[in-house]
Short mmCIF file of C-alpha atoms and ligand atoms in Angstrom, two decimals:
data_model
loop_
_atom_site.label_atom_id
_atom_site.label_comp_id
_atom_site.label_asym_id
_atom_site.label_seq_id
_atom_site.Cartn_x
_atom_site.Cartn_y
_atom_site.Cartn_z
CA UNK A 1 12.30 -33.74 5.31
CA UNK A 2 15.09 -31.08 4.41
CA UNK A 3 14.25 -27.79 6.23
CA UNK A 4 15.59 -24.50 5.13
CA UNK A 5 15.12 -22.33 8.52
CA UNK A 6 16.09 -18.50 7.90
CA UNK A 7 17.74 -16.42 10.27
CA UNK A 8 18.75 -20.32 11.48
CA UNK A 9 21.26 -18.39 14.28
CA UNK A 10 18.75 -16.17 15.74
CA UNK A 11 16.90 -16.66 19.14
CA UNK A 12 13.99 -18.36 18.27
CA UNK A 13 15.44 -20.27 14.94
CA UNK A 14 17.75 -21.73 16.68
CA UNK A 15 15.71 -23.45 19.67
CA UNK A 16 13.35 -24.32 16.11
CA UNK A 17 16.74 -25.76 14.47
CA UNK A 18 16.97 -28.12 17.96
CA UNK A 19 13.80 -29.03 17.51
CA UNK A 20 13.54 -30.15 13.67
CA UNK A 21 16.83 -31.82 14.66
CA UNK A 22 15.48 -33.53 17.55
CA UNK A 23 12.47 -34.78 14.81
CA UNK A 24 14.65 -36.30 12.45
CA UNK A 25 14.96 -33.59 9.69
CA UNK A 26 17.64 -32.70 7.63
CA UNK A 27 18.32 -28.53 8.21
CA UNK A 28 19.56 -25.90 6.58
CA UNK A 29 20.44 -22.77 8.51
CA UNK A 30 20.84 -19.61 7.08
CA UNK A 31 22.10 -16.24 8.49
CA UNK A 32 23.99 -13.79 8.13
CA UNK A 33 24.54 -13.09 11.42
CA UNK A 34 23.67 -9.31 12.08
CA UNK A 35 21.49 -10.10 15.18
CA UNK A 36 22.33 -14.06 15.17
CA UNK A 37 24.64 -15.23 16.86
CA UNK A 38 27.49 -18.01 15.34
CA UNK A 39 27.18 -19.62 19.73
CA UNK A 40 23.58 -20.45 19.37
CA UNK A 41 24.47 -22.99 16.74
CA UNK A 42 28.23 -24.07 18.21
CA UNK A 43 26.50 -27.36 19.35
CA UNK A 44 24.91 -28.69 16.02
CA UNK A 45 28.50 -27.86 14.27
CA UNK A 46 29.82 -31.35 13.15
CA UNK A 47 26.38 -32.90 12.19
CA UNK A 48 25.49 -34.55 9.49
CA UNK A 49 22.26 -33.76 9.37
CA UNK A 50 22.69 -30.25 9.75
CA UNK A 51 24.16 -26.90 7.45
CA UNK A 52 24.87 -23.26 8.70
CA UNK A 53 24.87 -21.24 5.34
CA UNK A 54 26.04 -17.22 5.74
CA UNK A 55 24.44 -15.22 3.72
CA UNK A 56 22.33 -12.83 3.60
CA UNK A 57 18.54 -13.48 2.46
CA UNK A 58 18.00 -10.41 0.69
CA UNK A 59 20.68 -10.88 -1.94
CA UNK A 60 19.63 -14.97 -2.40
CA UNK A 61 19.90 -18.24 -1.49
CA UNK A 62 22.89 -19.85 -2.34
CA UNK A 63 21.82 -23.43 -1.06
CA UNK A 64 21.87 -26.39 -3.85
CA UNK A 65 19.08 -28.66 -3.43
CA UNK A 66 15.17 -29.52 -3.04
CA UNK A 67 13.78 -27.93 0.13
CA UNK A 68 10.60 -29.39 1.51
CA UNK A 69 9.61 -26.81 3.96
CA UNK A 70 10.74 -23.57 4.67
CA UNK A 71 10.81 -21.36 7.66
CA UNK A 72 11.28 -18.07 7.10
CA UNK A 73 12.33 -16.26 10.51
CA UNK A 74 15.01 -13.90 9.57
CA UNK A 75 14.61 -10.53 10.69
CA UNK A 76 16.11 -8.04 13.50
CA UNK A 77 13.18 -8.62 15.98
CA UNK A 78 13.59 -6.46 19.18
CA UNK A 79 13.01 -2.15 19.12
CA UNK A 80 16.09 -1.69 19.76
CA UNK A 81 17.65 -3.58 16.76
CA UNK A 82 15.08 -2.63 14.06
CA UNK A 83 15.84 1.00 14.48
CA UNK A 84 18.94 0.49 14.21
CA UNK A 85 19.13 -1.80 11.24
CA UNK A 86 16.11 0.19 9.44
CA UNK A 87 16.61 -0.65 5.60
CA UNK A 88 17.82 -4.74 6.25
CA UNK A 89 14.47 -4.69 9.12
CA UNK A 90 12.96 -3.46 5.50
CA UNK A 91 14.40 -5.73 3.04
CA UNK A 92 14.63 -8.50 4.56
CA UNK A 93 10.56 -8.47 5.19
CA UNK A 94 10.29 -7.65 1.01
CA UNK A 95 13.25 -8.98 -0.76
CA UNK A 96 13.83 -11.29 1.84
CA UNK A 97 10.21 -13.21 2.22
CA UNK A 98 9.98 -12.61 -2.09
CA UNK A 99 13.30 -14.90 -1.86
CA UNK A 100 11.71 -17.23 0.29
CA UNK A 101 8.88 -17.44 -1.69
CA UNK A 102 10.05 -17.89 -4.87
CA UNK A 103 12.20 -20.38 -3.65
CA UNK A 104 9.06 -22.41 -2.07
CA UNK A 105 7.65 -21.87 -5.58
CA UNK A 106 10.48 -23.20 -7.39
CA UNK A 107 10.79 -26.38 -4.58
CA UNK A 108 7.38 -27.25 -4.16
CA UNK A 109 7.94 -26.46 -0.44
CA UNK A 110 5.49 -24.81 2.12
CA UNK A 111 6.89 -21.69 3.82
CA UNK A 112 6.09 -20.43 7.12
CA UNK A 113 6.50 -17.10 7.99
CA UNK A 114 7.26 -15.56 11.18
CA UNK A 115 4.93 -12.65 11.34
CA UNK A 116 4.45 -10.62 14.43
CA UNK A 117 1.52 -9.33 17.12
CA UNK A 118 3.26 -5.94 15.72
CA UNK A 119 0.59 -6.19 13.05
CA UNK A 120 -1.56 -4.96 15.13
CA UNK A 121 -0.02 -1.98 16.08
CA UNK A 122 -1.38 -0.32 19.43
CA UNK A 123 -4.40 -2.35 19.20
CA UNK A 124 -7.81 -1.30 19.99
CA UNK A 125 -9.14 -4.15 19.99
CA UNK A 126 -8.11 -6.08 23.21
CA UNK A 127 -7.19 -9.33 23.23
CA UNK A 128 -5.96 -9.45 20.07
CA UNK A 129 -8.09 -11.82 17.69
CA UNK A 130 -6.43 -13.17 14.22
CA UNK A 131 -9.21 -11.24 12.36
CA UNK A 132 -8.01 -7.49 13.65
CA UNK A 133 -6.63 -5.41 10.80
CA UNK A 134 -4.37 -3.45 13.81
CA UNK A 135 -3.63 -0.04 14.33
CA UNK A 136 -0.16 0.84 13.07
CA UNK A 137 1.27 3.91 12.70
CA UNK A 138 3.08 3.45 9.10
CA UNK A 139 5.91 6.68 9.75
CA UNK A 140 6.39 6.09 13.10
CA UNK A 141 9.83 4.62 14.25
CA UNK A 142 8.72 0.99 14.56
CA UNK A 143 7.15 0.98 11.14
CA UNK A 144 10.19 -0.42 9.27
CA UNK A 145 8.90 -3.53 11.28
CA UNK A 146 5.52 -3.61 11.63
CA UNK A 147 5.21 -1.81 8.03
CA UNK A 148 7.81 -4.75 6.85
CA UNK A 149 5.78 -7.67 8.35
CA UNK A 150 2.23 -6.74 6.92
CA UNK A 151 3.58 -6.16 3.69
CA UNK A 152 5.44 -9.92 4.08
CA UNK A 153 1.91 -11.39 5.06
CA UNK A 154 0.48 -9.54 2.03
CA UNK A 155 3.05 -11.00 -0.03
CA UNK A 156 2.78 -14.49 1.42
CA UNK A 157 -1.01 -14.56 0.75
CA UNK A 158 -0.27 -13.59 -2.92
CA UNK A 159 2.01 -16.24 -3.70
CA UNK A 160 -0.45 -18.45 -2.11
CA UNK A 161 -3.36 -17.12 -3.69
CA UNK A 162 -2.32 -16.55 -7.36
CA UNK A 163 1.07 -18.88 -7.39
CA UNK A 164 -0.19 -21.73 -5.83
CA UNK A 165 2.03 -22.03 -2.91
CA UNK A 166 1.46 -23.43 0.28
CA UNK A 167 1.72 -20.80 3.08
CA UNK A 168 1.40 -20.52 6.56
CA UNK A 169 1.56 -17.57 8.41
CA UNK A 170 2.26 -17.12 12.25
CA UNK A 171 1.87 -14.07 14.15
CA UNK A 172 4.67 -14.53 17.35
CA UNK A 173 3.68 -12.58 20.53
CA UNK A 174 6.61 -11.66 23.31
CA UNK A 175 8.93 -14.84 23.55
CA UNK A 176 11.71 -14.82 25.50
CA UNK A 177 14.35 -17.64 26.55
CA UNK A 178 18.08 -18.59 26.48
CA UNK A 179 19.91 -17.38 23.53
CA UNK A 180 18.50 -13.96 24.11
CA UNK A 181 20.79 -11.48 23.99
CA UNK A 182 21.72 -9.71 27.22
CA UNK A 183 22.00 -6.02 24.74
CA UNK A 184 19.15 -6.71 22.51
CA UNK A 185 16.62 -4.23 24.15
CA UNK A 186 13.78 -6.32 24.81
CA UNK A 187 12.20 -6.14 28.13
CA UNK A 188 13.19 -9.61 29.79
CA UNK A 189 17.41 -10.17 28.74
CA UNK A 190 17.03 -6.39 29.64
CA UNK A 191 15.75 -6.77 33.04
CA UNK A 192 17.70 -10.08 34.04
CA UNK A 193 21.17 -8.62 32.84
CA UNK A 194 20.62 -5.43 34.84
CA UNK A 195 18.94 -7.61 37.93
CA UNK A 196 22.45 -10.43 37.94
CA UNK A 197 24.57 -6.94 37.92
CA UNK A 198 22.51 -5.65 40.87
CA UNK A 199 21.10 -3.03 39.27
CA UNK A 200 17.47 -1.07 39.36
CA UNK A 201 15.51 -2.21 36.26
CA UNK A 202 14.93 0.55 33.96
CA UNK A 203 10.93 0.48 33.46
CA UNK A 204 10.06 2.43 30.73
CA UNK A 205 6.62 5.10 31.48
CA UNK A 206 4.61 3.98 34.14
CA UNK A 207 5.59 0.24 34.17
CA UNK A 208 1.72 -0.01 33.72
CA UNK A 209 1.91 -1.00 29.80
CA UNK A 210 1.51 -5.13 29.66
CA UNK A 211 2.50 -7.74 27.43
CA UNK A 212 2.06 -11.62 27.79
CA UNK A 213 5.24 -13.31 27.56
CA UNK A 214 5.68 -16.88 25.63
CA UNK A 215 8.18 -19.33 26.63
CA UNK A 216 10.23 -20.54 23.83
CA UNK A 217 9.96 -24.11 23.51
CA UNK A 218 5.64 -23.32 23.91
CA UNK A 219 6.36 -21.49 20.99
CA UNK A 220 8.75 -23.38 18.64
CA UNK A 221 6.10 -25.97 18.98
CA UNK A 222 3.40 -23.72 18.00
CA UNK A 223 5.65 -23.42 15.00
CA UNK A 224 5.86 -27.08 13.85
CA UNK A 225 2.16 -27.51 14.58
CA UNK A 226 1.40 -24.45 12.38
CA UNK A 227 3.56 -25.65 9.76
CA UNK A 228 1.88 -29.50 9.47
CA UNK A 229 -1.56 -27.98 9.58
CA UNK A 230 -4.11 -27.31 6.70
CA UNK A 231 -4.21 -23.79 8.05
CA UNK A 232 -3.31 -21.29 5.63
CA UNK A 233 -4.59 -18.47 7.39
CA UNK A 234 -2.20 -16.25 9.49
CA UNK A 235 -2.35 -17.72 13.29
CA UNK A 236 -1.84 -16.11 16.77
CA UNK A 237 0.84 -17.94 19.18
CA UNK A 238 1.62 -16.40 21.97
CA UNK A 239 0.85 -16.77 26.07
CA UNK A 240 -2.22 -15.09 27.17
CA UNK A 241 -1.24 -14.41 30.84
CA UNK A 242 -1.01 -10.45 30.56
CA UNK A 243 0.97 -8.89 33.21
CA UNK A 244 2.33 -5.13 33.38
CA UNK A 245 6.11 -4.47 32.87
CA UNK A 246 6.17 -3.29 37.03
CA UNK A 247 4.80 -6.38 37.88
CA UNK A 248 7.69 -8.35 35.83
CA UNK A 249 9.96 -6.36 37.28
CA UNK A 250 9.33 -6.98 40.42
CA UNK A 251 8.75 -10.74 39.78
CA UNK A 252 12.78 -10.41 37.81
CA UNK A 253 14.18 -8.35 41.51
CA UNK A 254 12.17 -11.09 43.44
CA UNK A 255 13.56 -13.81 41.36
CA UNK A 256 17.28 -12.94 41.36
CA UNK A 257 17.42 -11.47 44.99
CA UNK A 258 17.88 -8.18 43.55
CA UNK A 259 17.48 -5.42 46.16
CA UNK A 260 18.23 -2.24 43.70
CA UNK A 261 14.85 -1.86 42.89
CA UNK A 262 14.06 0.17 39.58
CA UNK A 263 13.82 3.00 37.80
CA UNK A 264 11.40 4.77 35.78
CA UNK A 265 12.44 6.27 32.01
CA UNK A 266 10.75 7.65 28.82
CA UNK A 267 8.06 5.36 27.51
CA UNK A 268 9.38 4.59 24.24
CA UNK A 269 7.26 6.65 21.17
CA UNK A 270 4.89 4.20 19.91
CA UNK A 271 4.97 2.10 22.46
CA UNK A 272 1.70 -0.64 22.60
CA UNK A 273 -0.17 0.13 25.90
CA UNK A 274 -1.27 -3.91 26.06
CA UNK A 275 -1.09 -6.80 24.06
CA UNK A 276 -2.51 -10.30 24.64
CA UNK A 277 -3.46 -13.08 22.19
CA UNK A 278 -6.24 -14.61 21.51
CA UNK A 279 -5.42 -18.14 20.85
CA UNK A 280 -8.45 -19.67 19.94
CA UNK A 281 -7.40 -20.08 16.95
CA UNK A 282 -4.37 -22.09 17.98
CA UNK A 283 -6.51 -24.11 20.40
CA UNK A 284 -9.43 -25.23 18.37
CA UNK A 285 -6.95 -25.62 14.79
CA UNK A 286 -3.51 -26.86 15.85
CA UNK A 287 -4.29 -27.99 19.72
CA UNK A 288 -1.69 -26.18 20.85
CA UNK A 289 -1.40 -24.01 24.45
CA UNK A 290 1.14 -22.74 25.82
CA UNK A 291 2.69 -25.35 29.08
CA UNK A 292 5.58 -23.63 30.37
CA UNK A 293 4.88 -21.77 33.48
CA UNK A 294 5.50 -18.25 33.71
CA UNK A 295 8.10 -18.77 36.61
CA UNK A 296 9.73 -21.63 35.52
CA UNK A 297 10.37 -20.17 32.47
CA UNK A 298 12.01 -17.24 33.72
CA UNK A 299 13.57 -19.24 36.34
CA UNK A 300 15.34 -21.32 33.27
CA UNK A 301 16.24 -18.06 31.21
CA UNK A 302 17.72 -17.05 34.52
CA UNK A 303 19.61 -19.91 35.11
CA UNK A 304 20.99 -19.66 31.17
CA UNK A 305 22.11 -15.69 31.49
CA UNK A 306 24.06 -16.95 34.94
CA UNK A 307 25.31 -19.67 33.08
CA UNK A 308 26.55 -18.01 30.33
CA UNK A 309 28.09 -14.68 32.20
CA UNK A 310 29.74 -17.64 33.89
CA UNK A 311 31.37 -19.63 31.26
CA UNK A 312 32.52 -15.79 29.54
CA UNK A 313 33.97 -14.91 32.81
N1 UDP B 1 10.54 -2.02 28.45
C1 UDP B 1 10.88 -1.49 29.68
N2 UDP B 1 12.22 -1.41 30.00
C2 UDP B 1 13.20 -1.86 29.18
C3 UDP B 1 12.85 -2.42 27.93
C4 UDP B 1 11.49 -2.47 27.59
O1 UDP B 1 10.02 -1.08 30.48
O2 UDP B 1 14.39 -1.77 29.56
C5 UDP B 1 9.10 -2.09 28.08
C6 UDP B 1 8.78 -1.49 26.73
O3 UDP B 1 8.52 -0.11 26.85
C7 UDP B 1 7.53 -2.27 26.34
C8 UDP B 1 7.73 -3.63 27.00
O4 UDP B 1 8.74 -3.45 27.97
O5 UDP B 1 6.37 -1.67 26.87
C9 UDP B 1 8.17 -4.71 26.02
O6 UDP B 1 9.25 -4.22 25.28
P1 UDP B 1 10.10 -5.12 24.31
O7 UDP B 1 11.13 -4.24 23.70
O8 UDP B 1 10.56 -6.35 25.00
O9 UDP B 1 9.07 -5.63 23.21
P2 UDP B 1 7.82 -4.99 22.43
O10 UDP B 1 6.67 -5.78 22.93
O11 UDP B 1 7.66 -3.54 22.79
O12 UDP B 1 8.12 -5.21 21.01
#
């Protein structure tokens, strides 16, 4: 198939480019680069098989050509960045996901779109189950994302209802990997950066808020499994091993042979108290669970951010 895979340079996209790669498809990569990063792509330059397009989604998609499927990823996706980067956070989950959309419309292509456990807000409902409206605060801070997303999942179940198209929507829990970036905010590039410089970790409140973290190869194949499935209702991946942000912390000191400990700052406003999946959704539609061990998997991303520190000297 050809395979247009927006925000193609970004964390996640990019281990999903590999992978599409890796299954024989033809892929198109778009970006324009604001959070994604040119180096997460270096190694598919040259390819036949593969296109990196810069652009930015909002304005269009200047890409000639039938698309079969189209996975629609782009967006700044860590705290940190989406405050930042408020109005393209914004855009990019309206005009950005119309653009997709229309473009699925005008292909015949099915479009996936990267949604976000941020739907549900703070949840009070615990785990989180696919049929949870959430409990978003829609002025706070983080609302250019969360706000962004829901209306993108609104959208996407328009063009599916009324337009026809096919649609699949994915709601991504914590992932983390190589290809993070060591600045981007989010708790575990945060936490190994500061542990490899021998640093205390900063936790943020009590350390007692949790989150269950995903590995990103389990999730990339959530992905393609999501996206060759008759399910066109939106569908939870994520791990659902919950663990407090002390308890990673100490797991990222033990891991690394870090001795500086940490430190406790502000809890971020807004700031979930817990999240966890449900995935029986995942389980019983796409047979998908998550294999990647929670310490292998941070024993890999490790290894990467060593690497990498490494090679940039
Ligand atoms: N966090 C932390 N220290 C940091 C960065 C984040 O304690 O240096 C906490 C943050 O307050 C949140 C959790 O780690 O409770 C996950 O934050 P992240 O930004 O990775 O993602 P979120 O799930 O909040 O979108």
């Amino acid at each position: 198939m050809r395979i247009l895979v927006t925000g193609g340079a970004g964390f996640v996209a990019s281990h999903l480019c590999d992978r599409l790669l890796a299954d024989g498809h033809h892929v198109v990569a778009l970006d324009n680069f604001i959070t994604g990063a040119r180096r997460n792509v270096a190694h598919l330059a040259g390819r036949a098989d593969f296109q990196l397009v810069e652009a930015d989604l909002i304005e269009g998609i200047p890409v000639a050509g039938r698309f079969d499927r189209v996975y629609h990823l782009a967006s700044p996706a860590s705290p940190i960045d989406y405050v930042e980067l408020p109005f393209q956070t914004l855009y990019v989950g309206s005009d950005g996901t119309r653009n997709a959309l229309e473009r699925c419309l005008a292909d015949g292509a099915r479009m996936l779109l990267a949604s976000t456990s941020e739907v549900y807000g703070d949840p009070a409902v615990h785990p989180q189950v696919e049929s949870y409206w959430g409990n978003v605060n829609p002025v706070g801070p983080r609302s250019v994302y969360d706000e962004a997303k829901r209306y993108a999942e609104a959208l996407t179940m328009a063009f599916a209802r009324y337009k026809g198209v096919q649609t699949r929507i994915v709601r991504i829990f914590n992932t983390y990997g190589p290809r993070m970036r060591a600045e981007d905010g989010r708790v575990v590039p945060t936490f190994i950066h500061q542990a490899l410089a021998g640093q205390p970790l900063t936790v943020f409140g009590d350390g007692g808020q949790t989150r269950s973290f995903c590995y990103v190869s389990d999730l990339v194949d959530g992905l393609v499994r999501l996206m060759e499935s008759g399910l066109d209702q939106p569908c939870n991946i994520g791990n659902p091993h919950e663990r407090t942000m002390l308890e990673l912390a100490e797991h990222i000191n033990r891991s690394t042979g870090n001795g500086a400990g940490v430190i406790f700052q502000p809890l971020p406003k807004d700031d979930p108290t817990r999240r966890r999946p449900d995935i029986t959704r995942a389980r019983t539609e796409l047979g998908w669970e998550p294999e990647v061990d929670f310490a292998e998997g941070i024993a890999r991303t490790i290894a990467w951010f060593q690497a990498t520190q490494a090679a940039e000297g």
